[in-house]
Amino acid sequence: MVADPAHYGFETRAIHAGQKPDPRTGSVIVPIYQTSTYAQDGVGGTREGDYEYSRTANPTRTALEEALAALEGGRHALAFASGMAAGDAVLRTTLRPGDHVVLGNDVYGGTFRLIDKVLTEWGVDYSVASLSNLDEVRTAMRPETKLVWCESPTNPLLGIADIAALAELAHVGGAKLVVDNTFATPYLQTPLELGADVVVHSTTKYLGGHSDVVGGAVVTDSDELREKLFFLRNTAGAVPGAFDAWLTLRGLKTLAVRMERHCGNAELIAEALSVHPKVERVYYPGLAEHPHHSLAAKQMRRFGGMVSFTLSGGERAALDVAAGTTLFTLAESLGGVESLIEHPGRMTHASVAGSLLQVPDALVRLSVGIEDPHDLLADLRHALDAS
Ligand SMILES: *Cc1c(COP(=O)(O)O)cnc(C)c1O
């Protein structure tokens, strides 16, 4: 047997990393340590690594963190109460007044809001660039740029950024590259191996995978950043509860098989939509006509479960389709086993209307679930016919 979990394949790490049977009872599954505090050996007697209070550390959360680090191929992972809490911790541990961030022009709206509405109040400045255009990123960078914040694939237009090239560009400019890996998951892409410094997740999405828990995580190889993140999280308190950590850990175990099915279903749907007469354009990195298809094929294992498309009939048709499906539930969020449909312009991206991040109003976004693909296709065709 190999002792170091890093040598196991992805599926094995997802099920075993950080998840040894409980030493006291043999419980095969990591227990939900539903406790706020821990008995100590003597006054002031806690040793490094012992548990003392669950804001600081909790064994169920530790198991989740070890699993996440093993999946991203990073040395340290920290779990947070939400994806936004994870992103906030990265921003607040790396930026000081006067610093500058470069963001993708279709960055997650919540991340944009945090930087645009909160961090600017603390003297942080930002620029927006198309991250698939390296010249635009180079131009946006300043001497005081400390972070480049990247998503790939992006939301909702499924753009692809060259993570290795961005890492190099950021490093040449004295900045760090953060990759929000929520859409791809470590099953499809591991940004640290491509040169990124920090990976951020909303574990609410594919990692949890069942739309039943909100959570976030940061993964990094840097000991220094890990110390700062640990200190801030313990100080500010944005920790997930034990049950939430446990649900996320349970989700992780099946990530590989779920992602295979998400990808397979999304590929079928993207192809079917791309030949449908009412569809104007399909945004899916797995399609040969996607402008960065070959880059996606190089840095990703497959192309993910998110598909967006515009309707020739404009916003009216897009609203009709979004409201006209039965199996695809009209809802925000993504990454669960069940399929979801939404109209970004009026739903997830309503807050960026009129900004640089505005999205086409004829756009519909799908989070393709793992149901029978024929049922999903029939549902979409029915809604398109009626639109
Ligand atoms: C949902 C999401 C977030 C925010 O995560 P929460 O868990 O909702 O706080 C950040 N980035 C991306 C890409 C997301 O999809």
Coordinates of C-alpha atoms and ligand atoms in Angstrom, one line a residue:
M1 CA 0.0 0.0 0.0
V2 CA 1.1 3.5 -0.7
A3 CA 1.3 5.6 2.5
D4 CA 1.0 9.0 1.1
P5 CA -2.5 9.8 -0.2
A6 CA -1.1 12.2 -2.7
H7 CA 0.0 9.1 -4.7
Y8 CA -3.5 7.7 -5.1
G9 CA -5.7 8.4 -8.0
F10 CA -8.4 11.2 -7.8
E11 CA -11.3 8.9 -7.0
T12 CA -9.4 7.2 -4.2
R13 CA -8.3 10.5 -2.7
A14 CA -11.9 11.7 -2.8
I15 CA -13.0 8.8 -0.7
H16 CA -10.0 8.2 1.6
A17 CA -7.9 11.4 2.0
G18 CA -8.4 12.7 5.6
Q19 CA -11.1 10.0 6.1
K20 CA -9.5 7.1 8.0
P21 CA -12.0 5.1 10.1
D22 CA -12.6 6.7 13.5
P23 CA -9.9 5.3 15.9
R24 CA -12.2 5.1 18.9
T25 CA -15.2 3.3 17.4
G26 CA -14.1 2.1 13.9
S27 CA -16.8 4.3 12.4
V28 CA -16.0 4.0 8.7
I29 CA -17.4 7.4 8.0
V30 CA -15.9 10.5 9.7
P31 CA -18.3 11.4 12.5
I32 CA -20.1 14.7 12.8
Y33 CA -18.2 16.2 15.7
Q34 CA -21.2 18.3 16.9
T35 CA -19.3 20.0 19.7
S36 CA -18.2 23.6 20.4
T37 CA -15.4 22.7 22.9
Y38 CA -13.0 20.0 23.9
A39 CA -11.8 18.7 27.3
Q40 CA -8.2 19.6 27.9
D41 CA -5.5 17.5 29.7
G42 CA -4.5 20.3 32.1
V43 CA -4.7 24.1 32.5
G44 CA -2.9 25.5 29.4
G45 CA -2.0 21.9 28.5
T46 CA -3.3 21.7 24.9
R47 CA -0.6 20.7 22.5
E48 CA -0.2 22.0 19.0
G49 CA -2.7 20.1 16.8
D50 CA -5.1 19.4 19.7
Y51 CA -8.7 20.7 19.5
E52 CA -9.8 23.4 21.9
Y53 CA -12.7 25.3 20.4
S54 CA -14.6 24.7 17.2
R55 CA -14.2 28.2 15.7
T56 CA -10.5 27.4 15.7
A57 CA -10.7 23.8 14.5
N58 CA -13.2 20.9 14.4
P59 CA -12.3 17.3 13.5
T60 CA -15.0 16.9 10.8
R61 CA -13.8 20.1 9.3
T62 CA -10.2 18.9 9.4
A63 CA -11.2 15.8 7.5
L64 CA -12.9 17.9 4.8
E65 CA -9.8 20.1 4.6
E66 CA -7.4 17.2 4.2
A67 CA -9.6 15.8 1.4
L68 CA -9.9 19.1 -0.4
A69 CA -6.1 19.7 -0.2
A70 CA -5.5 16.2 -1.6
L71 CA -7.9 16.7 -4.5
E72 CA -6.5 20.1 -5.5
G73 CA -2.9 18.8 -5.1
G74 CA -2.2 21.6 -2.5
R75 CA -0.5 21.5 0.8
H76 CA -3.1 23.4 2.8
A77 CA -6.9 23.8 2.6
L78 CA -9.2 25.8 4.8
A79 CA -12.9 25.4 4.8
F80 CA -15.2 28.5 5.2
A81 CA -18.8 29.2 5.8
S82 CA -19.5 30.0 2.2
G83 CA -17.7 30.6 -1.1
M84 CA -17.9 34.3 -0.5
A85 CA -16.4 34.0 3.0
A86 CA -13.5 32.0 1.4
G87 CA -13.0 34.7 -1.3
D88 CA -13.2 37.5 1.3
A89 CA -10.5 35.8 3.4
V90 CA -8.2 35.6 0.4
L91 CA -8.8 39.3 -0.4
R92 CA -8.4 40.5 3.1
T93 CA -5.2 38.5 3.8
T94 CA -3.5 39.6 0.6
L95 CA -4.6 43.2 0.0
R96 CA -3.8 46.5 1.8
P97 CA -4.9 50.1 1.1
G98 CA -3.4 51.3 -2.1
D99 CA -3.3 47.8 -3.6
H100 CA -4.9 46.9 -6.9
V101 CA -6.7 43.7 -8.3
V102 CA -7.3 42.7 -11.9
L103 CA -10.6 40.9 -12.3
G104 CA -12.1 39.0 -15.2
N105 CA -14.9 40.9 -17.0
D106 CA -17.3 38.1 -16.2
V107 CA -16.2 37.3 -12.7
Y108 CA -18.9 35.9 -10.3
G109 CA -21.2 38.8 -9.4
G110 CA -20.8 38.3 -5.7
T111 CA -17.0 38.6 -6.0
F112 CA -17.4 41.7 -8.0
R113 CA -19.8 43.2 -5.5
L114 CA -17.4 42.4 -2.6
I115 CA -14.5 44.2 -4.3
D116 CA -16.5 47.0 -5.9
K117 CA -18.7 47.8 -2.9
V118 CA -16.7 46.8 0.2
L119 CA -12.9 46.6 -0.6
T120 CA -12.9 49.9 -2.4
E121 CA -14.1 51.5 0.9
W122 CA -10.8 50.2 2.4
G123 CA -8.7 51.8 -0.3
V124 CA -8.3 48.8 -2.7
D125 CA -8.7 49.6 -6.4
Y126 CA -9.5 47.2 -9.2
S127 CA -9.6 46.9 -13.0
V128 CA -11.7 44.6 -15.2
A129 CA -10.2 42.8 -18.2
S130 CA -11.1 40.0 -20.5
L131 CA -8.8 37.3 -19.0
S132 CA -8.8 35.3 -22.3
N133 CA -6.9 38.3 -23.8
L134 CA -3.4 38.3 -22.2
D135 CA -2.6 41.8 -23.7
E136 CA -5.6 43.2 -22.0
V137 CA -4.5 41.7 -18.7
R138 CA -1.0 43.0 -19.1
T139 CA -2.3 46.5 -19.8
A140 CA -4.6 46.4 -16.8
M141 CA -1.7 45.5 -14.4
R142 CA -0.1 48.2 -12.4
P143 CA 3.0 48.3 -10.1
E144 CA 0.6 48.0 -7.2
T145 CA -1.3 45.0 -8.6
K146 CA -1.2 42.3 -6.0
L147 CA -3.8 39.8 -7.3
V148 CA -5.2 38.6 -10.6
W149 CA -8.5 37.0 -9.9
C150 CA -9.5 34.4 -12.5
E151 CA -12.4 32.1 -13.2
S152 CA -12.3 29.5 -15.9
P153 CA -14.7 28.5 -17.3
T154 CA -16.5 31.8 -16.5
N155 CA -20.1 32.4 -15.5
P156 CA -22.4 32.6 -17.5
L157 CA -20.6 32.9 -20.8
L158 CA -18.2 29.9 -20.3
G159 CA -15.1 31.8 -21.4
I160 CA -11.7 30.0 -20.9
A161 CA -8.6 31.7 -19.5
D162 CA -5.1 30.3 -20.0
I163 CA -4.3 29.6 -16.3
A164 CA -0.6 28.8 -16.9
A165 CA -0.1 32.0 -19.0
L166 CA -2.0 34.1 -16.5
A167 CA 0.1 32.7 -13.6
E168 CA 3.3 33.7 -15.5
L169 CA 2.0 37.1 -16.3
A170 CA 0.9 37.7 -12.7
H171 CA 4.2 36.6 -11.3
V172 CA 6.2 38.7 -13.7
G173 CA 4.2 41.7 -12.4
G174 CA 4.8 40.7 -8.8
A175 CA 1.2 39.6 -8.3
K176 CA -0.4 36.3 -7.2
L177 CA -2.9 34.4 -9.3
V178 CA -6.1 33.3 -7.6
V179 CA -8.3 30.8 -9.5
D180 CA -12.0 30.4 -8.5
N181 CA -12.2 26.7 -9.5
T182 CA -15.9 26.3 -8.6
F183 CA -17.1 25.6 -12.2
A184 CA -14.4 23.1 -13.2
T185 CA -13.7 21.4 -9.8
P186 CA -10.4 19.7 -9.2
Y187 CA -11.7 16.7 -11.1
L188 CA -11.5 18.7 -14.3
Q189 CA -8.7 21.1 -13.6
T190 CA -6.1 21.7 -10.9
P191 CA -4.9 25.3 -11.1
L192 CA -2.1 25.0 -8.5
E193 CA -0.4 22.5 -10.9
L194 CA -0.8 25.1 -13.7
G195 CA 1.1 27.7 -11.6
A196 CA -1.8 29.4 -9.7
D197 CA -1.0 30.5 -6.1
V198 CA -4.4 30.1 -4.6
V199 CA -7.6 28.2 -5.4
V200 CA -11.0 29.3 -4.1
H201 CA -14.2 27.3 -4.1
S202 CA -17.8 27.7 -3.5
T203 CA -18.2 24.1 -2.2
T204 CA -22.0 24.9 -2.4
K205 CA -21.8 23.9 -6.0
Y206 CA -20.3 20.7 -7.5
L207 CA -18.1 19.7 -4.5
G208 CA -21.1 19.5 -2.2
G209 CA -23.1 18.5 -5.3
H210 CA -26.6 18.0 -3.8
S211 CA -27.8 21.6 -3.3
D212 CA -28.2 21.0 0.4
V213 CA -25.3 22.9 1.9
V214 CA -23.5 26.3 1.6
G215 CA -19.7 26.4 2.0
G216 CA -16.4 27.5 0.7
A217 CA -12.7 26.7 0.7
V218 CA -9.3 28.0 0.0
V219 CA -6.4 25.8 -1.1
T220 CA -2.7 26.9 -1.3
D221 CA 0.8 25.6 -1.1
S222 CA 2.0 28.8 0.7
D223 CA 2.7 28.3 4.4
E224 CA 2.6 32.0 4.9
L225 CA -0.8 32.5 3.3
R226 CA -2.1 29.5 5.2
E227 CA -1.1 31.1 8.5
K228 CA -2.7 34.4 7.6
L229 CA -5.9 32.7 6.5
F230 CA -6.0 30.6 9.6
F231 CA -5.5 33.6 11.8
L232 CA -8.2 35.7 10.0
R233 CA -10.7 32.8 10.0
N234 CA -10.2 32.2 13.7
T235 CA -10.4 35.9 14.4
A236 CA -13.3 36.8 12.2
G237 CA -15.1 33.5 12.6
A238 CA -16.5 32.6 9.1
V239 CA -16.3 28.8 9.8
P240 CA -18.7 26.1 8.5
G241 CA -20.5 24.0 11.1
A242 CA -19.7 20.3 11.6
F243 CA -22.8 19.1 9.8
D244 CA -22.1 21.3 6.8
A245 CA -18.5 20.1 6.7
W246 CA -19.8 16.5 6.8
L247 CA -22.3 17.0 4.0
T248 CA -19.6 18.5 1.9
L249 CA -17.3 15.6 2.6
R250 CA -20.0 13.2 1.7
G251 CA -20.5 15.0 -1.6
L252 CA -16.8 14.9 -2.4
K253 CA -16.8 11.1 -2.3
T254 CA -18.8 10.9 -5.5
L255 CA -17.4 14.0 -7.3
A256 CA -15.6 12.0 -10.0
V257 CA -18.6 9.9 -11.0
R258 CA -21.0 12.9 -10.8
M259 CA -18.7 15.1 -12.9
E260 CA -18.4 12.4 -15.6
R261 CA -22.2 12.3 -15.9
H262 CA -22.5 16.1 -15.7
C263 CA -20.0 16.5 -18.5
G264 CA -21.6 13.7 -20.7
N265 CA -25.1 15.2 -20.3
A266 CA -23.9 18.7 -21.0
E267 CA -22.0 17.6 -24.1
L268 CA -25.2 16.0 -25.5
I269 CA -27.3 19.0 -24.7
A270 CA -24.8 21.5 -26.1
E271 CA -24.7 19.6 -29.3
A272 CA -28.4 19.3 -29.6
L273 CA -28.9 23.0 -28.8
S274 CA -26.3 24.0 -31.4
V275 CA -28.4 22.6 -34.2
H276 CA -31.8 23.8 -32.9
P277 CA -33.4 26.4 -35.2
K278 CA -34.5 28.7 -32.3
V279 CA -31.1 28.8 -30.7
E280 CA -28.8 31.6 -31.9
R281 CA -25.6 30.6 -30.2
V282 CA -24.4 28.0 -27.7
Y283 CA -21.7 28.8 -25.2
Y284 CA -19.9 25.5 -24.2
P285 CA -16.1 25.0 -24.2
G286 CA -16.6 21.4 -25.3
L287 CA -18.0 22.5 -28.7
A288 CA -15.4 22.7 -31.5
E289 CA -16.7 26.1 -32.4
H290 CA -16.0 27.6 -29.0
P291 CA -13.2 30.1 -29.5
H292 CA -11.0 28.5 -26.8
H293 CA -11.9 24.9 -27.3
S294 CA -8.4 23.7 -27.8
L295 CA -7.1 25.6 -24.7
A296 CA -10.0 24.1 -22.7
A297 CA -9.0 20.6 -24.0
K298 CA -5.4 21.3 -22.9
Q299 CA -6.0 22.4 -19.3
M300 CA -9.2 20.5 -18.5
R301 CA -10.0 16.8 -18.4
R302 CA -13.6 17.4 -19.8
F303 CA -15.7 20.5 -20.3
G304 CA -18.0 20.7 -17.3
G305 CA -21.7 20.7 -16.7
M306 CA -22.6 24.3 -17.4
V307 CA -24.1 25.3 -20.8
S308 CA -25.4 28.7 -21.8
F309 CA -27.2 29.7 -25.0
T310 CA -29.0 32.7 -26.6
L311 CA -32.3 32.5 -28.4
S312 CA -32.9 34.0 -31.8
G313 CA -36.2 35.3 -30.4
G314 CA -34.4 37.6 -27.9
E315 CA -35.2 38.2 -24.3
R316 CA -38.9 37.2 -24.6
A317 CA -38.0 33.8 -26.0
A318 CA -35.3 33.4 -23.3
L319 CA -37.7 34.1 -20.5
D320 CA -40.3 31.7 -22.0
V321 CA -37.7 28.9 -22.2
A322 CA -36.5 29.5 -18.7
A323 CA -40.0 29.4 -17.4
G324 CA -41.2 26.6 -19.7
T325 CA -39.2 23.5 -18.5
T326 CA -40.4 20.9 -16.1
L327 CA -37.4 18.9 -15.2
F328 CA -35.0 21.8 -15.3
T329 CA -36.0 23.7 -12.2
L330 CA -36.1 27.5 -12.5
A331 CA -33.5 28.5 -9.8
E332 CA -30.2 30.2 -9.2
S333 CA -27.1 28.2 -8.1
L334 CA -25.6 25.3 -9.9
G335 CA -23.6 22.1 -9.6
G336 CA -26.2 19.8 -7.9
V337 CA -27.4 16.5 -9.2
E338 CA -30.6 18.0 -10.4
S339 CA -30.8 20.2 -13.5
L340 CA -31.4 23.9 -13.1
I341 CA -32.3 26.7 -15.6
E342 CA -32.2 30.4 -15.2
H343 CA -32.1 33.8 -17.0
P344 CA -28.9 35.4 -15.9
G345 CA -29.9 38.9 -17.0
R346 CA -32.9 38.9 -14.7
M347 CA -31.6 36.5 -12.0
T348 CA -28.0 35.7 -11.1
H349 CA -26.6 38.7 -13.0
A350 CA -29.4 41.3 -12.4
S351 CA -27.0 43.2 -10.1
V352 CA -24.4 43.7 -12.9
A353 CA -27.0 45.2 -15.3
G354 CA -25.5 48.4 -16.7
S355 CA -22.0 47.6 -15.5
L356 CA -19.0 46.2 -17.4
L357 CA -20.2 42.7 -16.5
Q358 CA -23.6 42.9 -18.2
V359 CA -24.8 39.8 -20.0
P360 CA -26.9 39.3 -23.2
D361 CA -30.6 39.5 -22.4
A362 CA -31.4 36.6 -24.7
L363 CA -29.2 34.3 -22.6
V364 CA -30.3 31.2 -20.8
R365 CA -28.0 29.3 -18.4
L366 CA -28.3 25.6 -17.7
S367 CA -26.7 23.7 -14.8
V368 CA -27.0 20.2 -16.4
G369 CA -27.7 17.6 -13.8
I370 CA -27.1 13.9 -13.8
E371 CA -30.7 12.7 -14.8
D372 CA -31.3 10.6 -17.9
P373 CA -30.1 12.8 -20.7
H374 CA -33.0 11.9 -23.0
D375 CA -35.5 13.2 -20.4
L376 CA -33.5 16.4 -20.2
L377 CA -33.3 16.9 -23.9
A378 CA -37.1 16.2 -24.3
D379 CA -37.8 18.8 -21.6
L380 CA -35.7 21.4 -23.3
R381 CA -37.1 20.7 -26.8
H382 CA -40.6 21.0 -25.4
A383 CA -39.8 24.4 -23.8
L384 CA -38.1 25.6 -27.0
D385 CA -41.1 24.5 -29.2
A386 CA -43.4 26.4 -26.9
S387 CA -41.3 29.6 -26.9
Ligands
LIG1 C1 -21.6 30.5 -6.0 C2 -20.3 31.0 -6.4 C3 -19.5 31.8 -5.5 C4 -20.0 32.2 -4.1 O1 -20.2 31.1 -3.3 P1 -21.3 31.0 -2.1 O2 -21.0 29.6 -1.6 O3 -22.6 31.2 -2.7 O4 -20.9 32.0 -1.1 C5 -18.3 32.2 -5.9 N1 -17.8 31.9 -7.1 C6 -18.5 31.2 -8.0 C7 -17.9 30.9 -9.4 C8 -19.8 30.7 -7.7 O5 -20.5 30.0 -8.6

